[in-house]
Short mmCIF file of C-alpha atoms in Angstrom, two decimals:
data_model
loop_
_atom_site.label_atom_id
_atom_site.label_comp_id
_atom_site.label_asym_id
_atom_site.label_seq_id
_atom_site.Cartn_x
_atom_site.Cartn_y
_atom_site.Cartn_z
CA MET H 821 -16.18 31.67 -29.17
CA GLU H 822 -13.79 28.77 -29.79
CA LYS H 823 -10.24 30.22 -28.76
CA THR H 824 -7.25 29.60 -30.95
CA LEU H 825 -5.87 25.97 -30.16
CA ASP H 826 -2.39 26.98 -29.80
CA VAL H 827 -2.81 29.38 -27.41
CA LEU H 828 -4.59 27.03 -24.94
CA THR H 829 -1.51 25.63 -22.75
CA LYS H 830 -1.65 22.80 -20.17
CA GLU H 831 -1.20 25.28 -17.46
CA GLN H 832 -4.36 27.15 -18.40
CA ILE H 833 -6.30 23.95 -18.60
CA LEU H 834 -5.00 22.84 -15.12
CA VAL H 835 -5.90 26.06 -13.69
CA ALA H 836 -9.39 25.87 -15.01
CA THR H 837 -9.67 22.37 -13.89
CA GLU H 838 -8.81 23.46 -10.17
CA ASP H 839 -11.40 26.14 -10.38
CA THR H 840 -14.07 23.54 -11.59
CA LEU H 841 -12.94 20.99 -9.01
CA ARG H 842 -13.37 23.55 -6.10
CA ARG H 843 -16.90 24.75 -7.44
CA PHE H 844 -18.40 21.27 -8.24
CA GLY H 845 -16.21 18.61 -6.37
CA VAL H 846 -14.39 15.42 -8.08
CA ALA H 847 -17.30 13.39 -8.60
CA LYS H 848 -19.32 16.13 -10.51
CA THR H 849 -16.38 17.56 -12.50
CA SER H 850 -16.26 16.31 -16.33
CA VAL H 851 -13.90 17.25 -19.09
CA THR H 852 -16.84 19.01 -20.61
CA ASP H 853 -17.17 21.24 -17.53
CA VAL H 854 -13.54 22.32 -17.72
CA ALA H 855 -13.87 23.00 -21.55
CA LYS H 856 -16.85 25.19 -21.06
CA VAL H 857 -15.12 27.20 -18.58
CA LEU H 858 -12.33 27.82 -21.08
CA GLY H 859 -14.90 28.38 -23.81
CA VAL H 860 -13.36 25.57 -25.92
CA SER H 861 -14.59 22.23 -27.24
CA HIS H 862 -13.86 19.06 -25.08
CA GLY H 863 -11.67 17.96 -27.96
CA SER H 864 -9.21 20.80 -27.23
CA ILE H 865 -8.69 19.17 -23.73
CA TYR H 866 -8.34 15.74 -25.04
CA ARG H 867 -5.55 16.82 -27.07
CA HIS H 868 -3.32 17.44 -23.67
CA PHE H 869 -5.15 15.11 -21.26
CA ASN H 870 -6.51 11.37 -22.41
CA SER H 871 -8.88 11.22 -19.79
CA LYS H 872 -10.35 12.78 -16.61
CA ALA H 873 -8.05 10.61 -14.59
CA GLU H 874 -4.91 12.36 -16.33
CA LEU H 875 -6.74 15.81 -15.81
CA LEU H 876 -6.71 15.03 -12.00
CA GLU H 877 -3.28 13.55 -11.85
CA GLY H 878 -2.10 16.88 -13.68
CA VAL H 879 -3.69 19.14 -11.15
CA THR H 880 -2.55 17.01 -8.34
CA ALA H 881 1.24 17.25 -9.61
CA LYS H 882 0.85 20.99 -10.08
CA TRP H 883 -0.50 21.42 -6.58
CA LEU H 884 2.46 19.41 -5.30
CA ASN H 885 4.93 21.31 -7.22
CA ASP H 886 3.71 24.99 -6.48
CA LYS H 887 2.44 24.38 -2.84
CA ILE H 888 5.22 21.93 -1.55
CA ILE H 889 8.22 21.73 -3.74
CA ALA H 890 8.42 25.36 -4.51
CA PRO H 891 8.66 26.70 -1.00
CA LEU H 892 10.75 23.51 -0.09
CA SER H 893 13.36 24.36 -2.76
CA GLU H 894 13.63 27.93 -1.11
CA VAL H 895 14.39 26.14 2.10
CA CYS H 896 17.26 23.90 0.08
CA HIS H 897 19.12 26.94 -0.89
CA ASP H 898 18.72 28.85 2.31
CA SER H 899 22.32 30.05 2.83
CA SER H 900 21.65 31.36 6.44
CA LEU H 901 21.30 27.64 7.88
CA LYS H 902 23.74 25.20 8.13
CA SER H 903 24.27 21.16 8.51
CA THR H 904 21.51 19.46 10.51
CA SER H 905 19.66 22.89 11.29
CA LEU H 906 19.32 23.28 7.36
CA LEU H 907 18.16 19.72 7.10
CA LYS H 908 15.85 19.84 10.24
CA GLN H 909 14.14 23.10 8.69
CA TYR H 910 13.60 21.49 5.30
CA ILE H 911 11.93 18.37 7.01
CA GLN H 912 9.77 20.47 9.31
CA THR H 913 8.86 22.82 6.50
CA LEU H 914 7.58 19.82 4.63
CA VAL H 915 5.52 18.77 7.83
CA GLU H 916 4.26 22.41 8.47
CA LEU H 917 3.14 22.68 4.78
CA LYS H 918 1.28 19.54 5.03
CA HIS H 919 -0.42 20.33 8.15
CA ASP H 920 -1.55 23.83 7.09
CA TYR H 921 -3.17 22.44 3.96
CA ALA H 922 -4.75 19.65 5.54
CA ARG H 923 -6.47 22.06 8.11
CA ASP H 924 -7.20 24.89 5.76
CA ASP H 925 -7.94 23.50 2.53
CA GLU H 926 -9.44 20.27 3.95
CA GLU H 927 -11.66 19.33 1.02
CA MET H 928 -8.86 19.90 -1.67
CA PHE H 929 -6.42 18.16 0.63
CA GLN H 930 -8.54 15.17 0.73
CA MET H 931 -9.26 15.20 -2.95
CA TYR H 932 -5.38 15.41 -3.74
CA THR H 933 -5.21 12.56 -1.24
CA ARG H 934 -7.58 10.34 -3.01
CA VAL H 935 -6.12 11.07 -6.49
CA THR H 936 -2.44 10.50 -5.12
CA GLU H 937 -3.60 6.94 -4.00
CA GLN H 938 -4.30 5.99 -7.53
CA ALA H 939 -1.55 7.92 -9.21
CA ALA H 940 1.80 6.36 -8.21
CA ASP H 941 3.87 8.02 -10.81
CA VAL H 942 2.79 11.37 -9.71
CA VAL H 943 3.86 10.54 -5.93
CA GLU H 944 6.95 8.61 -7.02
CA GLN H 945 8.20 11.66 -8.88
CA HIS H 946 7.21 13.91 -5.81
CA ILE H 947 9.15 11.85 -3.29
CA ASP H 948 12.04 11.59 -5.56
CA HIS H 949 12.27 15.49 -5.68
CA ILE H 950 12.09 15.70 -2.03
CA VAL H 951 14.86 12.83 -1.55
CA LYS H 952 17.02 14.54 -4.17
CA GLN H 953 16.89 17.65 -2.28
CA LEU H 954 17.39 16.36 1.04
CA ALA H 955 20.49 14.41 -0.40
CA ASP H 956 21.86 17.64 -1.84
CA ILE H 957 21.71 19.12 1.64
CA ILE H 958 23.44 16.17 2.98
CA THR H 959 26.15 16.11 0.66
CA ARG H 960 26.62 19.92 0.39
CA GLU H 961 26.85 20.38 4.28
CA GLY H 962 29.13 17.30 4.52
CA ILE H 963 26.62 15.71 6.89
CA ALA H 964 27.25 12.03 5.60
CA SER H 965 29.69 10.82 2.95
CA ASP H 966 28.54 7.43 2.42
CA HIS H 967 25.11 7.14 1.22
CA PRO H 968 23.50 10.39 1.07
CA VAL H 969 20.62 9.56 -0.84
CA GLN H 970 19.83 6.47 1.24
CA LEU H 971 20.01 8.88 4.34
CA ALA H 972 17.68 11.05 2.61
CA ARG H 973 15.18 8.54 1.95
CA THR H 974 15.51 6.94 5.45
CA LEU H 975 14.79 10.28 7.18
CA PHE H 976 11.71 10.73 4.83
CA TYR H 977 10.44 7.54 5.79
CA ALA H 978 11.09 7.76 9.47
CA THR H 979 9.07 10.97 9.69
CA ALA H 980 6.09 9.52 7.33
CA ARG H 981 3.57 9.82 9.97
CA PHE H 982 4.12 13.73 10.15
CA HIS H 983 3.79 14.38 6.43
CA HIS H 984 2.04 11.22 4.67
CA PRO H 985 -1.71 12.20 4.08
CA ALA H 986 -3.06 9.08 5.29
CA HIS H 987 -2.00 10.18 8.57
CA ALA H 988 -3.70 13.67 8.38
CA TYR H 989 -6.48 12.62 10.94
CA GLU H 990 -3.37 12.40 13.71
CA TRP H 991 -2.33 15.90 12.94
CA LYS H 992 -5.21 17.58 14.68
CA ASN H 993 -3.81 16.17 18.02
CA PRO H 994 -2.05 19.07 19.83
CA LEU H 995 0.89 16.85 20.78
CA ILE H 996 1.79 16.18 17.08
CA ASP H 997 4.43 19.01 16.95
CA GLN H 998 6.17 17.89 20.03
CA GLU H 999 6.09 14.30 18.61
CA PHE H 1000 7.76 15.48 15.41
CA LEU H 1001 10.39 17.16 17.55
CA ASN H 1002 11.14 13.82 19.69
CA VAL H 1003 11.36 11.92 16.37
CA TRP H 1004 13.54 14.56 14.73
CA THR H 1005 16.10 14.59 17.73
CA LEU H 1006 16.38 11.06 17.81
CA LEU H 1007 17.10 10.87 14.25
CA GLU H 1008 19.61 13.96 14.32
CA HIS H 1009 21.62 11.82 17.09
CA GLY H 1010 21.26 8.97 14.99
CA ILE H 1011 23.00 10.86 11.99
CA SER H 1012 25.71 12.50 14.13
CA MET S 1396 -33.36 -23.79 20.74
CA GLU S 1397 -32.57 -20.81 22.98
CA LYS S 1398 -29.35 -21.60 24.72
CA THR S 1399 -28.97 -20.53 28.59
CA LEU S 1400 -28.15 -16.99 28.66
CA ASP S 1401 -25.34 -17.24 31.24
CA VAL S 1402 -23.41 -19.76 29.44
CA LEU S 1403 -23.27 -16.96 26.35
CA THR S 1404 -19.99 -15.50 26.91
CA LYS S 1405 -18.48 -12.19 25.11
CA GLU S 1406 -16.08 -14.48 23.89
CA GLN S 1407 -18.31 -16.93 22.19
CA ILE S 1408 -20.27 -14.05 20.63
CA LEU S 1409 -16.87 -12.30 19.31
CA VAL S 1410 -16.03 -15.80 17.81
CA ALA S 1411 -19.27 -16.19 16.14
CA THR S 1412 -19.28 -12.59 14.88
CA GLU S 1413 -15.91 -13.08 13.18
CA ASP S 1414 -17.11 -16.27 11.26
CA THR S 1415 -19.96 -14.29 10.17
CA LEU S 1416 -17.77 -11.56 9.01
CA ARG S 1417 -15.70 -14.05 6.91
CA ARG S 1418 -18.73 -15.58 5.47
CA PHE S 1419 -20.86 -12.37 4.61
CA GLY S 1420 -18.60 -9.62 4.74
CA VAL S 1421 -18.93 -6.27 6.96
CA ALA S 1422 -21.79 -4.95 5.02
CA LYS S 1423 -24.18 -7.92 5.04
CA THR S 1424 -23.44 -9.08 8.62
CA SER S 1425 -26.03 -8.16 11.17
CA VAL S 1426 -26.75 -8.69 14.78
CA THR S 1427 -29.43 -11.19 13.91
CA ASP S 1428 -27.00 -13.11 11.61
CA VAL S 1429 -24.81 -13.57 14.56
CA ALA S 1430 -27.62 -14.42 16.98
CA LYS S 1431 -28.87 -17.28 14.47
CA VAL S 1432 -25.31 -18.93 14.37
CA LEU S 1433 -25.34 -18.93 18.21
CA GLY S 1434 -28.85 -20.30 18.21
CA VAL S 1435 -29.84 -17.34 20.42
CA SER S 1436 -32.09 -14.37 20.13
CA HIS S 1437 -30.61 -10.92 19.20
CA GLY S 1438 -31.63 -9.63 22.44
CA SER S 1439 -28.94 -11.95 23.98
CA ILE S 1440 -26.34 -10.25 21.87
CA TYR S 1441 -27.53 -7.08 22.80
CA ARG S 1442 -26.99 -7.58 26.61
CA HIS S 1443 -23.27 -7.53 25.69
CA PHE S 1444 -22.89 -5.19 22.73
CA ASN S 1445 -25.28 -2.20 22.23
CA SER S 1446 -24.89 -1.90 18.35
CA LYS S 1447 -23.14 -3.57 15.33
CA ALA S 1448 -20.52 -1.00 15.64
CA GLU S 1449 -19.65 -2.41 19.24
CA LEU S 1450 -19.52 -5.91 17.80
CA LEU S 1451 -17.20 -4.94 15.13
CA GLU S 1452 -15.03 -2.96 17.68
CA GLY S 1453 -15.06 -5.95 20.01
CA VAL S 1454 -13.91 -8.26 17.21
CA THR S 1455 -11.18 -5.91 16.22
CA ALA S 1456 -9.84 -5.58 19.64
CA LYS S 1457 -9.91 -9.17 20.07
CA TRP S 1458 -8.08 -9.77 16.64
CA LEU S 1459 -5.59 -7.06 17.79
CA ASN S 1460 -4.92 -8.87 21.24
CA ASP S 1461 -4.86 -12.48 19.96
CA LYS S 1462 -2.91 -11.79 16.59
CA ILE S 1463 -0.50 -8.78 17.59
CA ILE S 1464 -0.08 -8.34 21.24
CA ALA S 1465 0.09 -12.10 22.11
CA PRO S 1466 3.23 -12.85 20.20
CA LEU S 1467 4.65 -9.39 20.92
CA SER S 1468 4.32 -10.25 24.69
CA GLU S 1469 6.42 -13.09 24.14
CA VAL S 1470 9.21 -11.39 22.60
CA CYS S 1471 8.83 -8.58 25.15
CA HIS S 1472 10.18 -11.83 27.77
CA ASP S 1473 12.41 -13.37 25.76
CA SER S 1474 15.58 -13.63 27.91
CA SER S 1475 17.77 -14.77 25.07
CA LEU S 1476 18.04 -11.54 23.77
CA LYS S 1477 19.39 -8.17 25.45
CA SER S 1478 19.70 -4.26 25.03
CA THR S 1479 18.86 -2.93 21.70
CA SER S 1480 18.65 -6.48 20.16
CA LEU S 1481 15.66 -7.06 22.12
CA LEU S 1482 14.19 -3.63 21.21
CA LYS S 1483 14.73 -4.44 17.42
CA GLN S 1484 13.23 -7.78 17.83
CA TYR S 1485 10.10 -6.54 19.42
CA ILE S 1486 9.63 -3.70 16.65
CA GLN S 1487 10.46 -6.14 13.71
CA THR S 1488 8.12 -8.52 15.19
CA LEU S 1489 5.52 -5.96 15.05
CA VAL S 1490 6.33 -4.94 11.44
CA GLU S 1491 6.30 -8.51 10.45
CA LEU S 1492 3.07 -9.55 11.86
CA LYS S 1493 1.31 -6.64 10.27
CA HIS S 1494 2.85 -7.64 6.74
CA ASP S 1495 1.99 -11.12 7.09
CA TYR S 1496 -1.63 -10.48 8.08
CA ALA S 1497 -2.03 -7.68 5.29
CA ARG S 1498 -0.71 -10.15 2.87
CA ASP S 1499 -2.10 -13.57 3.79
CA ASP S 1500 -5.64 -12.29 5.05
CA GLU S 1501 -6.14 -9.24 3.08
CA GLU S 1502 -9.95 -8.89 3.21
CA MET S 1503 -9.90 -9.33 6.92
CA PHE S 1504 -7.06 -6.82 7.57
CA GLN S 1505 -8.84 -4.22 5.38
CA MET S 1506 -11.78 -4.90 7.57
CA TYR S 1507 -10.06 -4.38 10.85
CA THR S 1508 -8.32 -1.15 9.13
CA ARG S 1509 -11.76 0.36 8.67
CA VAL S 1510 -12.93 -0.47 11.84
CA THR S 1511 -9.82 0.84 13.21
CA GLU S 1512 -10.45 4.33 11.61
CA GLN S 1513 -13.81 4.63 13.50
CA ALA S 1514 -12.76 3.07 16.70
CA ALA S 1515 -10.30 5.53 18.18
CA ASP S 1516 -10.48 3.93 21.77
CA VAL S 1517 -9.45 0.68 20.37
CA VAL S 1518 -6.53 1.72 18.63
CA GLU S 1519 -5.45 4.02 21.36
CA GLN S 1520 -5.24 1.09 23.90
CA HIS S 1521 -3.42 -1.12 21.38
CA ILE S 1522 -0.77 1.62 20.99
CA ASP S 1523 -0.56 2.28 24.71
CA HIS S 1524 -0.05 -1.48 25.02
CA ILE S 1525 2.76 -1.67 22.67
CA VAL S 1526 4.38 1.51 24.06
CA LYS S 1527 4.19 0.11 27.68
CA GLN S 1528 5.89 -3.10 26.60
CA LEU S 1529 8.46 -1.15 24.62
CA ALA S 1530 8.94 1.20 27.66
CA ASP S 1531 9.34 -1.89 29.71
CA ILE S 1532 12.14 -3.18 27.75
CA ILE S 1533 13.75 0.21 27.66
CA THR S 1534 13.90 0.24 31.46
CA ARG S 1535 14.66 -3.16 32.04
CA GLU S 1536 17.51 -3.17 29.84
CA GLY S 1537 18.95 -0.07 31.01
CA ILE S 1538 18.69 1.59 27.48
CA ALA S 1539 17.64 4.81 28.56
CA SER S 1540 16.96 6.19 32.19
CA ASP S 1541 15.29 9.59 31.51
CA HIS S 1542 12.11 9.02 29.58
CA PRO S 1543 11.75 5.49 28.52
CA VAL S 1544 7.85 6.06 27.70
CA GLN S 1545 8.71 8.91 25.51
CA LEU S 1546 11.57 7.04 23.91
CA ALA S 1547 9.01 4.08 23.38
CA ARG S 1548 6.42 6.31 21.87
CA THR S 1549 9.17 8.00 19.55
CA LEU S 1550 10.29 4.83 18.28
CA PHE S 1551 6.90 3.54 17.32
CA TYR S 1552 6.06 6.92 15.40
CA ALA S 1553 9.35 6.99 13.63
CA THR S 1554 8.41 3.24 12.29
CA ALA S 1555 4.72 3.93 11.55
CA ARG S 1556 5.43 3.69 7.76
CA PHE S 1557 6.06 -0.07 8.71
CA HIS S 1558 3.19 -1.09 10.79
CA HIS S 1559 0.49 1.58 10.54
CA PRO S 1560 -2.31 -0.27 8.22
CA ALA S 1561 -2.65 3.03 5.89
CA HIS S 1562 0.85 2.13 4.50
CA ALA S 1563 -0.11 -1.53 3.75
CA TYR S 1564 -0.18 -0.69 0.11
CA GLU S 1565 3.81 -0.01 0.56
CA TRP S 1566 4.45 -3.26 1.94
CA LYS S 1567 4.30 -4.88 -1.23
CA ASN S 1568 7.26 -3.17 -2.47
CA PRO S 1569 10.36 -5.70 -2.20
CA LEU S 1570 12.51 -2.94 -0.79
CA ILE S 1571 10.43 -2.43 2.22
CA ASP S 1572 12.38 -5.00 4.55
CA GLN S 1573 15.56 -3.09 3.44
CA GLU S 1574 13.93 0.39 4.18
CA PHE S 1575 12.86 -0.64 7.45
CA LEU S 1576 16.31 -2.07 8.59
CA ASN S 1577 17.77 1.59 7.31
CA VAL S 1578 15.42 3.21 9.76
CA TRP S 1579 15.98 1.13 12.69
CA THR S 1580 19.80 1.48 12.22
CA LEU S 1581 19.65 5.20 12.26
CA LEU S 1582 17.15 5.05 15.46
CA GLU S 1583 19.64 2.42 17.27
CA HIS S 1584 22.47 5.00 16.51
CA GLY S 1585 20.20 7.92 17.94
CA ILE S 1586 19.61 5.81 21.08
CA SER S 1587 23.08 5.02 22.06
#
């Protein structure tokens, strides 16, 4: 029962891929498995994604957008917070989201981490998105006038230990929240 | 030609282990190989190290002490620098040493990184040593009186991207030195 090709969207393929990955794991998931779930030929998948690697990158990009960027965008436009409180809330939300997913969905988080290591473009776009939103807050709230993008990127790098997936093993330490607050407090002093 | 047991020191075993690792790699190095290099029975090795894992931890701890802590100790007692300049020099030296070894001795650096992931005690002692020296500078130079150890640890964590081996792939980016300086400048503002 092959579905009509033009109704098969990239989004549908990515949702089916994520389901398949959750059931079989990365190693045992093939393009053919995803096609079977959708009831289409694997040619229909290749029309949108050239390889399994591209499919994994697509799933990872979607995960980063849905699970990390979407809630961060809400914080970015939260009018109840001002100045460095808004900046702190944004970075703290980023940190908490990463910690939550690393703990509650460990297997998928590790999958995304591995894909991320090989998909430099996906990560670069993700970081650029976050830096842009941070710079937006910095400019909008009048926190710094000179180099908002540079300050945004510097804040992102100085807090890497708390949101870069390579440090996930350190997030199990009960001191991690306090350690983040200590780093943030020092950075906030540095900004003002 | 078995050597007299009491002349075989831990240090000699570790030097022979490092030689063996450089020649054969981690996977193909056995305790027996190390014993052969030293011309002793493998029992003589087990007298000092209970397993291959302990031997690898020993080599890693020695590498961290000889290559990282020893030069940092010199900076720590460099009387030509004062206050935050000394603090900056210490952390910048840590960053530069890591970058140099990651670039010039990539294979061994990766080996140490992998061992480090499994040897939490070795890493913890290494970090404690660095935090102690940083806190020593902070106290001695009158940079902060309240919580020198906490400030030391916070500076270490806020610069993790530039010295934690999981970030080694980012150190090849030509912007990395400037990015470190940006983070340091913000932290230094935060201290004063």
